[in-house]
Coordinates of C-alpha atoms in Angstrom, one line a residue:
X24 CA 0.0 0.0 0.0
X25 CA 1.1 3.5 -0.6
X26 CA 2.0 6.0 2.1
X27 CA -1.1 8.1 1.4
X28 CA -3.5 5.3 2.0
X29 CA -1.8 4.4 5.3
X30 CA -2.0 8.0 6.4
X31 CA -5.7 8.2 5.4
X32 CA -6.5 5.0 7.4
X33 CA -4.6 6.3 10.4
X34 CA -6.5 9.6 10.3
X35 CA -9.8 7.9 10.0
X36 CA -9.0 5.6 12.9
X37 CA -8.0 8.5 15.2
X38 CA -11.1 10.5 14.2
X39 CA -13.3 7.5 14.9
X40 CA -12.0 7.3 18.5
X41 CA -13.2 10.8 19.2
X42 CA -16.8 9.8 19.7
X43 CA -19.4 11.8 21.6
X44 CA -20.9 10.3 24.7
X45 CA -24.2 11.1 26.3
X46 CA -24.0 12.1 30.0
X47 CA -27.4 12.4 31.7
X48 CA -27.8 15.4 34.0
X49 CA -29.7 15.5 37.3
X50 CA -32.5 17.5 35.7
X51 CA -33.4 14.7 33.3
X52 CA -32.0 16.4 30.2
X53 CA -29.1 14.9 28.3
X54 CA -25.9 16.8 27.9
X55 CA -23.4 15.8 25.2
X56 CA -19.7 15.7 26.1
X57 CA -16.8 15.1 23.9
X58 CA -14.8 12.0 24.9
X59 CA -11.5 13.7 23.7
X60 CA -12.0 16.9 25.7
X61 CA -9.7 17.7 28.6
X62 CA -12.5 17.9 31.2
X63 CA -11.9 21.6 31.8
X64 CA -15.4 22.4 30.6
X65 CA -18.1 23.3 33.2
X66 CA -20.6 20.6 34.2
X67 CA -24.1 20.7 32.9
X68 CA -25.5 19.3 36.2
X69 CA -28.4 21.4 37.4
X70 CA -27.2 22.9 40.7
X71 CA -30.6 24.0 41.8
X72 CA -31.8 20.3 41.8
X73 CA -28.9 19.3 44.0
X74 CA -29.4 22.1 46.5
X75 CA -33.1 21.6 46.7
X76 CA -32.6 17.9 47.4
X77 CA -30.1 18.8 50.1
X78 CA -32.5 21.3 51.6
X79 CA -35.3 18.7 51.6
X80 CA -33.0 16.1 53.2
X81 CA -32.1 18.6 55.9
X82 CA -35.7 19.4 56.6
X83 CA -36.5 15.6 56.9
X84 CA -33.6 15.2 59.3
X85 CA -34.8 18.0 61.5
X86 CA -38.2 16.3 61.7
X87 CA -36.9 13.1 63.3
X88 CA -35.5 12.3 66.7
X89 CA -31.7 11.8 66.3
X90 CA -31.8 8.8 68.7
X91 CA -33.1 5.3 68.3
X92 CA -34.4 3.7 71.5
X93 CA -34.2 0.0 72.5
X94 CA -36.0 -2.4 74.7
X95 CA -34.2 -3.6 77.9
X96 CA -31.2 -5.8 77.1
X97 CA -32.0 -5.7 73.3
X98 CA -30.3 -4.3 70.2
X99 CA -33.1 -4.9 67.6
X100 CA -34.4 -1.7 65.9
X101 CA -38.1 -1.3 66.1
X102 CA -40.1 -0.7 62.9
X103 CA -41.2 2.8 64.1
X104 CA -37.6 4.1 63.6
X105 CA -37.6 3.5 59.8
X106 CA -38.3 7.2 59.2
X107 CA -35.2 8.1 61.2
X108 CA -33.0 5.6 59.3
X109 CA -34.4 6.9 56.0
X110 CA -33.9 10.6 56.9
X111 CA -30.3 10.1 57.9
X112 CA -29.6 8.0 54.8
X113 CA -31.1 10.7 52.5
X114 CA -29.1 13.4 54.3
X115 CA -25.9 11.4 53.7
X116 CA -26.8 10.8 50.1
X117 CA -27.3 14.6 49.5
X118 CA -24.2 15.6 51.5
X119 CA -21.3 13.5 50.2
X120 CA -18.7 15.0 52.5
X121 CA -20.7 14.3 55.7
X122 CA -20.1 11.3 57.9
X123 CA -22.1 9.8 60.7
X124 CA -21.1 8.8 64.2
X125 CA -23.4 6.4 66.0
X126 CA -23.0 6.2 69.8
X127 CA -24.6 3.2 71.5
X128 CA -25.8 3.8 75.1
X129 CA -27.2 1.6 77.9
X130 CA -28.9 2.1 81.2
X131 CA -26.9 1.5 84.4
X132 CA -28.2 -2.1 84.9
X133 CA -25.5 -4.6 84.0
X134 CA -21.8 -4.7 84.4
X135 CA -19.6 -2.1 82.7
X136 CA -18.2 -4.6 80.3
X137 CA -21.6 -6.0 79.4
X138 CA -23.0 -2.5 78.8
X139 CA -20.1 -1.5 76.6
X140 CA -20.6 -4.6 74.5
X141 CA -24.4 -4.0 74.3
X142 CA -23.9 -0.4 73.4
X143 CA -21.6 -1.4 70.6
X144 CA -24.2 -3.9 69.3
X145 CA -26.8 -1.2 69.3
X146 CA -24.5 1.2 67.3
X147 CA -23.7 -1.6 64.9
X148 CA -27.4 -2.5 64.4
X149 CA -28.1 1.1 63.4
X150 CA -25.0 1.0 61.1
X151 CA -26.3 -2.1 59.4
X152 CA -29.8 -0.6 58.9
X153 CA -28.2 2.4 57.2
X154 CA -26.0 0.2 55.0
X155 CA -29.1 -1.8 53.9
X156 CA -30.6 1.5 52.5
X157 CA -27.4 2.4 50.7
X158 CA -25.1 4.2 53.1
X159 CA -21.4 3.2 52.7
X160 CA -19.7 1.8 55.8
X161 CA -16.8 4.1 55.1
X162 CA -19.1 7.0 56.1
X163 CA -20.1 5.6 59.4
X164 CA -18.2 5.2 62.7
X165 CA -19.6 3.4 65.7
X166 CA -18.7 3.5 69.3
X167 CA -20.2 2.5 72.6
X168 CA -20.5 4.7 75.7
X169 CA -22.0 1.9 77.7
X170 CA -23.7 3.4 80.7
X171 CA -21.3 6.4 80.9
X172 CA -23.5 9.0 79.0
X173 CA -27.0 8.8 80.6
X174 CA -29.6 11.1 79.3
X175 CA -31.7 10.7 82.4
X176 CA -30.4 10.2 85.9
X177 CA -33.7 9.1 87.4
X178 CA -33.6 5.5 88.6
X179 CA -37.0 4.5 87.2
X180 CA -38.1 2.6 84.1
X181 CA -38.8 5.9 82.4
X182 CA -35.3 7.0 83.2
X183 CA -33.7 3.7 82.2
X184 CA -35.6 3.7 78.9
X185 CA -34.3 7.1 78.0
X186 CA -30.7 5.8 78.4
X187 CA -31.2 2.7 76.2
X188 CA -30.5 4.3 72.8
X189 CA -28.2 4.9 69.9
X190 CA -27.5 8.6 69.1
X191 CA -26.9 9.5 65.5
X192 CA -24.5 12.5 65.1
X193 CA -23.7 14.1 61.8
X194 CA -20.0 15.0 61.3
X195 CA -19.6 17.7 58.7

């Protein structure tokens, strides 16, 4: 083959590699991006959609109790806390730099070691529930306070039940 034909084939091959790809934006419209571009062009993502979703997630988070309460000597999450789990998961989805610390707590009944272990199980139960709805484990830290951080000092069932909880704390 002649040199001109080889050059023409090479040029066609290179031109064929510079295809255009469709990148869907958050607003549902499709923006075309050139696969050979340097990436220095501005994004076509609708920032108002992102900020309104973030604001909505913040409002949902404000509407729920940031603690999940447990029965005596249990770490199973009751069904009525699904809104709390969902609100925190949505907040974390719309705030990618935020993380969550879950602190497990117990009432004073039981040994220190037992309560530390139970508090950790409570924190990990909440962590697992969040992971099920899509929150990455890398964005969650768990710890147990055992009986060391009581919310209520009264030695009654009402006081004890206020202390059997997992507190969800956003870390910005």
